[in-house]
PDB file of C-alpha atoms and ligand atoms in Angstrom:
ATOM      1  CA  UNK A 120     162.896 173.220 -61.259  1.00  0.00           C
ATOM      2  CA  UNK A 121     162.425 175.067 -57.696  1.00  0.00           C
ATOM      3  CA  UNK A 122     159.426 177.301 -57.873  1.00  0.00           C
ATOM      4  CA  UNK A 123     159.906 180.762 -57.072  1.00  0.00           C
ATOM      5  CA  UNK A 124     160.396 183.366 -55.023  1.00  0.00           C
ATOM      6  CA  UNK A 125     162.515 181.876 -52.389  1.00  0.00           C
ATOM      7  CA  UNK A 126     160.949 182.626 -48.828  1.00  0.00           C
ATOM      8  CA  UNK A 127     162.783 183.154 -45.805  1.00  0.00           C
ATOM      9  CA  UNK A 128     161.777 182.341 -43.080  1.00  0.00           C
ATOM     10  CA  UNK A 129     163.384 183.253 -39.536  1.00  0.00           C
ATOM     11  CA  UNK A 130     162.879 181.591 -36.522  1.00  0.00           C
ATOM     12  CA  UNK A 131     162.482 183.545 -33.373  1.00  0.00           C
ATOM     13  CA  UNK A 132     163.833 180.027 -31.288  1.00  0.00           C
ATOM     14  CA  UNK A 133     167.532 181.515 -31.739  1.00  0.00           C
ATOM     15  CA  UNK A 134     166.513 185.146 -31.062  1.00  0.00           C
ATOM     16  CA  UNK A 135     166.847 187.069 -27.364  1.00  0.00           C
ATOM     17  CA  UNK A 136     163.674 185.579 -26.088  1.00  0.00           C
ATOM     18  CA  UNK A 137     164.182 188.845 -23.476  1.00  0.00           C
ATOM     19  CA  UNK A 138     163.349 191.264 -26.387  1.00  0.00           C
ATOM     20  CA  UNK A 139     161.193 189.472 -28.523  1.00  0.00           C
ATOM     21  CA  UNK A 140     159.139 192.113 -30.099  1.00  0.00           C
ATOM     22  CA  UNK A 141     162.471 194.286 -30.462  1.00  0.00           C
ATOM     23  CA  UNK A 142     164.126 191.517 -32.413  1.00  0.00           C
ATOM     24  CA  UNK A 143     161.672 190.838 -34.630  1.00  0.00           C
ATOM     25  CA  UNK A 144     161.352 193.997 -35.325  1.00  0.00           C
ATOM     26  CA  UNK A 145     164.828 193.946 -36.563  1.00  0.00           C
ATOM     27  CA  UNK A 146     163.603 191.447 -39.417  1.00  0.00           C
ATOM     28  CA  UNK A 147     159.869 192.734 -40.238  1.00  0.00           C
ATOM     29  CA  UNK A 148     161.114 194.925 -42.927  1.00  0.00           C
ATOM     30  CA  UNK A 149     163.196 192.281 -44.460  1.00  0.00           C
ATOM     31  CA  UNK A 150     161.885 188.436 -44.256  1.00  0.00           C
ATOM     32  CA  UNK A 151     158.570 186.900 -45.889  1.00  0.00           C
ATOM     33  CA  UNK A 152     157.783 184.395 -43.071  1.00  0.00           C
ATOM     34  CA  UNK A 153     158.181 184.370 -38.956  1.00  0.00           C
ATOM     35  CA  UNK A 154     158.558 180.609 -37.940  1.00  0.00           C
ATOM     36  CA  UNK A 155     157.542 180.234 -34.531  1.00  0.00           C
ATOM     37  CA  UNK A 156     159.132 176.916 -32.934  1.00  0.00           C
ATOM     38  CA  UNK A 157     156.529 175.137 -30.236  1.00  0.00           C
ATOM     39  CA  UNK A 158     158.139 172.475 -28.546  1.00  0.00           C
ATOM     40  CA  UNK A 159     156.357 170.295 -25.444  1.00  0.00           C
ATOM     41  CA  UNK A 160     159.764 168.859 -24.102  1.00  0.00           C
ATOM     42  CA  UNK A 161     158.360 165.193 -24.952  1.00  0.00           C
ATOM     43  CA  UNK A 162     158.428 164.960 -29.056  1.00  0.00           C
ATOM     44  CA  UNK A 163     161.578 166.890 -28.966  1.00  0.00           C
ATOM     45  CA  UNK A 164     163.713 167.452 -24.961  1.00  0.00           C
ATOM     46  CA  UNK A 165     163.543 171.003 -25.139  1.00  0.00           C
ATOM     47  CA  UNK A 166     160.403 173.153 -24.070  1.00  0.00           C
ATOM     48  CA  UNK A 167     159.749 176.217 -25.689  1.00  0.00           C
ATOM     49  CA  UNK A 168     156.892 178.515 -26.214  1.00  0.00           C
ATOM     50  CA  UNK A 169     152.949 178.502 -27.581  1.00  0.00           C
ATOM     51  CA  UNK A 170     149.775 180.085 -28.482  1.00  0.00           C
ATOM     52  CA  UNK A 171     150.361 182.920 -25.210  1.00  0.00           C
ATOM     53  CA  UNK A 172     153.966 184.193 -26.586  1.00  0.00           C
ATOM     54  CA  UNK A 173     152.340 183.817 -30.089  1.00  0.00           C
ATOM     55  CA  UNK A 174     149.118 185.998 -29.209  1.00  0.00           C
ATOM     56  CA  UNK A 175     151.302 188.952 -28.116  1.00  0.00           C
ATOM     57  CA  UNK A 176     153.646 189.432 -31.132  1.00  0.00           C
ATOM     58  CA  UNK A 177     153.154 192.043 -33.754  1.00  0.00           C
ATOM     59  CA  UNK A 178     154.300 191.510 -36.995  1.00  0.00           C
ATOM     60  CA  UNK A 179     152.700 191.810 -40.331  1.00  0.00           C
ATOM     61  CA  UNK A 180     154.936 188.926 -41.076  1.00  0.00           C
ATOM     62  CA  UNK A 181     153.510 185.944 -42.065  1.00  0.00           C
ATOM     63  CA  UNK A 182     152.966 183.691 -38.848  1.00  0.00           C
ATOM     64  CA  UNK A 183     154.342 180.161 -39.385  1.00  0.00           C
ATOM     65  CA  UNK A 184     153.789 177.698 -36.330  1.00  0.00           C
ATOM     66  CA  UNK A 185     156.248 174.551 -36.380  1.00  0.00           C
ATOM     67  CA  UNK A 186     154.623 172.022 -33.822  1.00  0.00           C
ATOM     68  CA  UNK A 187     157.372 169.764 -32.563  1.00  0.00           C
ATOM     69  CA  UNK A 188     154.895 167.953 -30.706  1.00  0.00           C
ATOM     70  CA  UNK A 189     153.261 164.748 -29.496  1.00  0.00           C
ATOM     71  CA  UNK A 190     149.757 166.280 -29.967  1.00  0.00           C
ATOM     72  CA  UNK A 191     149.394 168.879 -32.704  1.00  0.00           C
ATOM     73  CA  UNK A 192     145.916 168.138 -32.444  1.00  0.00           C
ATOM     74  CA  UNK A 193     145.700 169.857 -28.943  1.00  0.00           C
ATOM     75  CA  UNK A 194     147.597 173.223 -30.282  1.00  0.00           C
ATOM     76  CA  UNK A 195     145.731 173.535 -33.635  1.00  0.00           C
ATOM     77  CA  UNK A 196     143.041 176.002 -32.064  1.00  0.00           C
ATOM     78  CA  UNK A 197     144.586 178.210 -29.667  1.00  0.00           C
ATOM     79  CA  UNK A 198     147.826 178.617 -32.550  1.00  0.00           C
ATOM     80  CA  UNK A 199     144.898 179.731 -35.192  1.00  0.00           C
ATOM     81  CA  UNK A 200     143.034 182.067 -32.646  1.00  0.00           C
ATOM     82  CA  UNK A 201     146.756 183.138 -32.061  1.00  0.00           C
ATOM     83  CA  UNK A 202     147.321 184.108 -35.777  1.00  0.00           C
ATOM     84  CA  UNK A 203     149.056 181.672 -37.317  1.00  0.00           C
ATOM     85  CA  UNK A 204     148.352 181.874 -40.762  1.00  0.00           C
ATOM     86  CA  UNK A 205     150.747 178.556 -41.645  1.00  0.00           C
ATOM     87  CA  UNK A 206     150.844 175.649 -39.232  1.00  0.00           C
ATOM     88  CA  UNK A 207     152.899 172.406 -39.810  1.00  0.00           C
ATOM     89  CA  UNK A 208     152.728 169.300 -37.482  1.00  0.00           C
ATOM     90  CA  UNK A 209     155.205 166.241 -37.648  1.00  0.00           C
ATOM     91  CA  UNK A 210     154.527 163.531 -39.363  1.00  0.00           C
ATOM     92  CA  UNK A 211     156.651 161.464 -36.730  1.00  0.00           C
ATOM     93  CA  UNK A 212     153.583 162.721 -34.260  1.00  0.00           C
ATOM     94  CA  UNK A 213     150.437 161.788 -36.666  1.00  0.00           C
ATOM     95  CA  UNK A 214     150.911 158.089 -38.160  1.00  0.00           C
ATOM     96  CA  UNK A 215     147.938 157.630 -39.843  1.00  0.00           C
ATOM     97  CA  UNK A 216     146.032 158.737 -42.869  1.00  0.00           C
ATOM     98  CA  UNK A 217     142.967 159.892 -41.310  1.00  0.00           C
ATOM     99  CA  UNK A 218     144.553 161.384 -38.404  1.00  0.00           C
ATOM    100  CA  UNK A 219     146.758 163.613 -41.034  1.00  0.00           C
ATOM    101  CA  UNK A 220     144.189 164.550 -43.102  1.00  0.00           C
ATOM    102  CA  UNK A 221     142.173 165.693 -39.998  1.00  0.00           C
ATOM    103  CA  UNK A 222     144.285 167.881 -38.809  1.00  0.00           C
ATOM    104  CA  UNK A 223     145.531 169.224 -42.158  1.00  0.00           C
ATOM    105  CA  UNK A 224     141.505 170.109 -42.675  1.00  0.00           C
ATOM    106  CA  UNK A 225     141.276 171.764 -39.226  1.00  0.00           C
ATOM    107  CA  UNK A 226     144.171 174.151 -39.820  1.00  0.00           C
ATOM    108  CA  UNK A 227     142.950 174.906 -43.322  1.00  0.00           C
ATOM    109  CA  UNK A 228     139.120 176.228 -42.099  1.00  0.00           C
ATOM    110  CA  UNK A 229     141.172 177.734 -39.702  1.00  0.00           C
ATOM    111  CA  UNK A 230     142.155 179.981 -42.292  1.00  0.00           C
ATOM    112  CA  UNK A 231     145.942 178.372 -42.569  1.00  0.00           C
ATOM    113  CA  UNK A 232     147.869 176.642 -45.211  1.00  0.00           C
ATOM    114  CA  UNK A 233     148.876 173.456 -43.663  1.00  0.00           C
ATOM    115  CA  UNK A 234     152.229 171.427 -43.657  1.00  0.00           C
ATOM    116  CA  UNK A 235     154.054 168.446 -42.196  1.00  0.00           C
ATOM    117  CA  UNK A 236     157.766 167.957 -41.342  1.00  0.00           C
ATOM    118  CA  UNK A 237     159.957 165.192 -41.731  1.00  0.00           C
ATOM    119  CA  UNK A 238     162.689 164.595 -39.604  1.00  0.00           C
ATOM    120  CA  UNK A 239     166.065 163.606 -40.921  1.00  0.00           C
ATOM    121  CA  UNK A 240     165.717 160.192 -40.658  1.00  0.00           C
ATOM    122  CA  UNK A 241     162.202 159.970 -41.968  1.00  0.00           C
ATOM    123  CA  UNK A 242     162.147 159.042 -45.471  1.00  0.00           C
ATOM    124  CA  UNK A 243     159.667 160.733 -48.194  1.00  0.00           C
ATOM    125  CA  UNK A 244     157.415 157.414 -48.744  1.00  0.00           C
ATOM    126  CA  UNK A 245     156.341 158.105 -45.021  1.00  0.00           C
ATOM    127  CA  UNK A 246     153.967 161.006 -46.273  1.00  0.00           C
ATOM    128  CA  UNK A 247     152.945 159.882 -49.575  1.00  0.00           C
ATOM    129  CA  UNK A 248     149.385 159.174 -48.266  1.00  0.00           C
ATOM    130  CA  UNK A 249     149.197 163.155 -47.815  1.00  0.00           C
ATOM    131  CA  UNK A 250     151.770 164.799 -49.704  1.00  0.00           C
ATOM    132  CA  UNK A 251     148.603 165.395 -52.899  1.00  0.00           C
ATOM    133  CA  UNK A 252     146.585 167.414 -49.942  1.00  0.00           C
ATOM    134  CA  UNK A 253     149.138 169.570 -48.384  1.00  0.00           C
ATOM    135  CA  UNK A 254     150.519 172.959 -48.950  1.00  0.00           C
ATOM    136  CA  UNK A 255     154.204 172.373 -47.761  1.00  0.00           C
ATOM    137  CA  UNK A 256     156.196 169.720 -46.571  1.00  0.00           C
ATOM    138  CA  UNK A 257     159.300 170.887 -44.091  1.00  0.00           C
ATOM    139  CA  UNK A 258     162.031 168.844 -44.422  1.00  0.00           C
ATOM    140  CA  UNK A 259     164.421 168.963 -41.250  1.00  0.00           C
ATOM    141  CA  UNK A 260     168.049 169.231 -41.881  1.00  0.00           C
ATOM    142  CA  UNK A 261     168.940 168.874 -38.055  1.00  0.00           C
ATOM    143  CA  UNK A 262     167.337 166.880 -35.502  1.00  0.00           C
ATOM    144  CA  UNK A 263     164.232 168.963 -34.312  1.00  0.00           C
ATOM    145  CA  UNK A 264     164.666 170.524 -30.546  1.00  0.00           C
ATOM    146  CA  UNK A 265     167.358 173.271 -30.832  1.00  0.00           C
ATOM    147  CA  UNK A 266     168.382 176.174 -33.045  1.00  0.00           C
ATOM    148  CA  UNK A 267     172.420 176.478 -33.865  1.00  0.00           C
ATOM    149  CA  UNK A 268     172.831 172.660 -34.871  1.00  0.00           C
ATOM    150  CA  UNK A 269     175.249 171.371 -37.939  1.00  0.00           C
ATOM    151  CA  UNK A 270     173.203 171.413 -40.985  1.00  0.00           C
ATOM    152  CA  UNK A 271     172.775 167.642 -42.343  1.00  0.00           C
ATOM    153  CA  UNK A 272     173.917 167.329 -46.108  1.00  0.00           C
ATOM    154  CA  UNK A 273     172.212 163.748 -46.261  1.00  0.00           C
ATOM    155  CA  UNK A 274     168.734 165.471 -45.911  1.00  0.00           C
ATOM    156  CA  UNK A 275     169.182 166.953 -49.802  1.00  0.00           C
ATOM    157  CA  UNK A 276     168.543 163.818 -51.729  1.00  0.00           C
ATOM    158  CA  UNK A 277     165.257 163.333 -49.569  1.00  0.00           C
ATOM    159  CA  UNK A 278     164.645 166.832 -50.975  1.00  0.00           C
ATOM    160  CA  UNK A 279     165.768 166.275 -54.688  1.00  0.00           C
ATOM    161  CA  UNK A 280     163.208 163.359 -54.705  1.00  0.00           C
ATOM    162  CA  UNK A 281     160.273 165.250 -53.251  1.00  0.00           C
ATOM    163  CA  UNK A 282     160.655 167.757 -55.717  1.00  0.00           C
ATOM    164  CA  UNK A 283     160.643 165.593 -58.734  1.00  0.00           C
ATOM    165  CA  UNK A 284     157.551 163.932 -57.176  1.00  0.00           C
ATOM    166  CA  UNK A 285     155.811 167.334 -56.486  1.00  0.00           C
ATOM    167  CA  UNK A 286     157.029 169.920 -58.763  1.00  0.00           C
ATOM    168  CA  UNK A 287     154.640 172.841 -57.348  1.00  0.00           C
ATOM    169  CA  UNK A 288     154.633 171.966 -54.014  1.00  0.00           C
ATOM    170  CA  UNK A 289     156.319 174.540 -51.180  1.00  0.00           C
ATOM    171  CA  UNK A 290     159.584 172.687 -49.650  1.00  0.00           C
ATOM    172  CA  UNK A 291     160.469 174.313 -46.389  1.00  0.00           C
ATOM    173  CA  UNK A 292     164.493 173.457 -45.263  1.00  0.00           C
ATOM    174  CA  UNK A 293     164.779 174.165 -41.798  1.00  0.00           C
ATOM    175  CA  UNK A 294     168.282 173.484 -39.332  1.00  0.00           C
ATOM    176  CA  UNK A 295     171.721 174.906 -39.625  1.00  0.00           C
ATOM    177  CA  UNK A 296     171.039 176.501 -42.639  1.00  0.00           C
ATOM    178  CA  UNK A 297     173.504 179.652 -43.519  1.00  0.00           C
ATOM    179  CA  UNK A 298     175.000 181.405 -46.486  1.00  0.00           C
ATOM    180  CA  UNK A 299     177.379 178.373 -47.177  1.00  0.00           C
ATOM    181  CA  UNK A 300     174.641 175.691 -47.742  1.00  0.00           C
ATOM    182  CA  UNK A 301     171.543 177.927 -48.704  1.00  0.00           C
ATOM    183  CA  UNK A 302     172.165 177.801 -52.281  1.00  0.00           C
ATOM    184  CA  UNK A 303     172.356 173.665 -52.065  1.00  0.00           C
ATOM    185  CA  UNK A 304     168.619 173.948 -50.442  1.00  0.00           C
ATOM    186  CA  UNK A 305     167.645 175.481 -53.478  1.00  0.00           C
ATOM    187  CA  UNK A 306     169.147 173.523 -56.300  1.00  0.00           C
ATOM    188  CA  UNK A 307     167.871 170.556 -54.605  1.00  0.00           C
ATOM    189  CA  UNK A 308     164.238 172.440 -54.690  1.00  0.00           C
ATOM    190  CA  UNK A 309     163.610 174.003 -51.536  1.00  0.00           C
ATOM    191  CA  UNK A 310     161.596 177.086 -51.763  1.00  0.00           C
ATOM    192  CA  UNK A 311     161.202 178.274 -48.756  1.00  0.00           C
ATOM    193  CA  UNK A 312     164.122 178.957 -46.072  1.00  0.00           C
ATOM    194  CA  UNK A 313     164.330 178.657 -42.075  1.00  0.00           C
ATOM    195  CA  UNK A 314     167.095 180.209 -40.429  1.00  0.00           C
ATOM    196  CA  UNK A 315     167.826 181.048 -36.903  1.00  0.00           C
ATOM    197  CA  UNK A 316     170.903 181.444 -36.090  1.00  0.00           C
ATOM    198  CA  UNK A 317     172.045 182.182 -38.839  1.00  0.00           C
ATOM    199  CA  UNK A 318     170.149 185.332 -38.769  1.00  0.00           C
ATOM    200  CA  UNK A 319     169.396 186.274 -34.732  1.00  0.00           C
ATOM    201  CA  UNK A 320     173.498 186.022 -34.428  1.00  0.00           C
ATOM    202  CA  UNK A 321     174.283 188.221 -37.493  1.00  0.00           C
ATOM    203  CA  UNK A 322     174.505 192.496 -35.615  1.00  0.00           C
ATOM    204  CA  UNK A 323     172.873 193.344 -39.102  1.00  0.00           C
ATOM    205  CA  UNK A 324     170.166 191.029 -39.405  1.00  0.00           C
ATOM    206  CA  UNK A 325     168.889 192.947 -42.891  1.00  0.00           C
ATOM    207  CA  UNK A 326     172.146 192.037 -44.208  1.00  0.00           C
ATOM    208  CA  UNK A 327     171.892 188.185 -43.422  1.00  0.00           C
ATOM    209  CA  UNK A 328     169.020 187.928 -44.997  1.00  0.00           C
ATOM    210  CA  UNK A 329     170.167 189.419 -48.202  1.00  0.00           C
ATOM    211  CA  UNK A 330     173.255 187.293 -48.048  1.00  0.00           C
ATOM    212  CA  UNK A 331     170.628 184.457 -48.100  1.00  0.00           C
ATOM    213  CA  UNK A 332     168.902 185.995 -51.003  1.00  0.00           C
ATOM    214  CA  UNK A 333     171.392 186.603 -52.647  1.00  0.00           C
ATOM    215  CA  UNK A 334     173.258 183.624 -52.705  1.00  0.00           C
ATOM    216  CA  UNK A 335     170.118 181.723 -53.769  1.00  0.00           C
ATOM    217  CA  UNK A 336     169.117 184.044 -56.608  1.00  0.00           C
TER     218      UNK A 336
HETATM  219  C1  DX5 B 501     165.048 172.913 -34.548  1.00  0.00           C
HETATM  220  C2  DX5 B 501     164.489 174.267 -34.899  1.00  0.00           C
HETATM  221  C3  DX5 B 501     165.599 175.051 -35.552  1.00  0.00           C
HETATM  222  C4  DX5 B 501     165.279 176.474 -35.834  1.00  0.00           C
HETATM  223  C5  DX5 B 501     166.290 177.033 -36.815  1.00  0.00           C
HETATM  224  O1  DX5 B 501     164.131 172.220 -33.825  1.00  0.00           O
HETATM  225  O2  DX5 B 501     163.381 174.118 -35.775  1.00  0.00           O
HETATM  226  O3  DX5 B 501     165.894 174.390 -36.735  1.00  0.00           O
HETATM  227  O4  DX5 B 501     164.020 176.599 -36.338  1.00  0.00           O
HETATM  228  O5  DX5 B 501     167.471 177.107 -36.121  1.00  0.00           O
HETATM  229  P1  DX5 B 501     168.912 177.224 -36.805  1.00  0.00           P
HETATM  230  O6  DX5 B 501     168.769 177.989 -38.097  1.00  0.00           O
HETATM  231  O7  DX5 B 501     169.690 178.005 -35.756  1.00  0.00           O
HETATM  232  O8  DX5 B 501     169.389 175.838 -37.015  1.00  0.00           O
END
């Protein structure tokens, strides 16, 4: 059984980058979570943005940093000083244990909750040795490095087992996802919902997001 509420969570990747504050202003009154994509152009090819674009925008929005990085451990500081208040670093980045829990203490006395993604080819075992500590696990449904990609059906099962496994955990689904395959995050137990595109392309952005509401109530 998916916990609830459902959170949604845009991501500013896929909105005018020209206008930043103005667009998410467009959303404040409307989402739960801001997901803020940080890419290095060497974990995933595109670059992005970090801790300076992160410091400037204001938002009583909940700040959640995806790293798709080689080092989270480099970015963990300047994204908490920054105001993220949720950070999650890729599992694909941090192999071991120790390394994992490190980081996931860090970014909680940094005042965060902490979380790790999967990418779609990364099966569930792969985190078992920290899945009991964290306080989300993101599970990719499009290969990480660019917003407007085909959602990945595949990644559901990978989600239908994590949530047997961890039935109060927070499941973040984030790629392609839209008002045609929202609902399918859900029932498989995602709680929590990343959308970009979906969202930043819509004219009435407070509409898209209660299209994805709605369809997932
Ligand atoms: C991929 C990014 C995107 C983004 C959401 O690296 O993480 O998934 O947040 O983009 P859409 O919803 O446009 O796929």
């Amino acid at each position: 059984m998916t916990p609830r509420p459902v959170l949604i969570a845009p991501s500013i990747l896929s909105a005018d980058l020209a206008r930043l504050q103005d667009e998410i202003d467009t959303i404040e009154q409307h989402a739960d979570w801001l997901q803020i994509d940080v890419m290095d152009g060497h974990f995933v090819p595109n670059l992005s943005f970090g801790a300076p674009v992160i410091r400037c925008l204001k938002t009583k929005l909940l700040l959640d940093v995806h790293l798709m990085v080689t080092n989270p451990a480099d970015r963990i500081d300047e994204c908490l000083a920054a105001g993220a208040k949720h950070i999650t670093f890729h599992a694909e980045a941090v192999g071991s244990e120790r390394d994992r829990n490190v980081l996931i203490a860090r970014i909680r006395e940094g005042g965060a909750t902490a979380g790790i993604a999967v990418n779609p080819k990364t099966g569930i075992d792969a985190i078992d040795d920290v899945v009991g500590a964290l306080d989300l696990v993101l599970v990719m449904s499009v290969e990480p490095g660019f917003g407007g990609q085909e959602f990945l059906p595949e990644v559901l099962e990978k989600v239908r087992l994590l949530r047997k496994r961890s039935p109060g955990l927070m499941i973040q689904m984030d790629g392609g996802i839209n008002e045609k395959n929202a609902r399918l995050c859900v029932e498989a137990g995602a709680n929590n919902l990343v959308a970009g595109h979906c969202i930043f392309s819509a004219k009435d952005r407070a509409r898209a997001i209660t299209t994805l509401r709605n369809v997932c109530a």
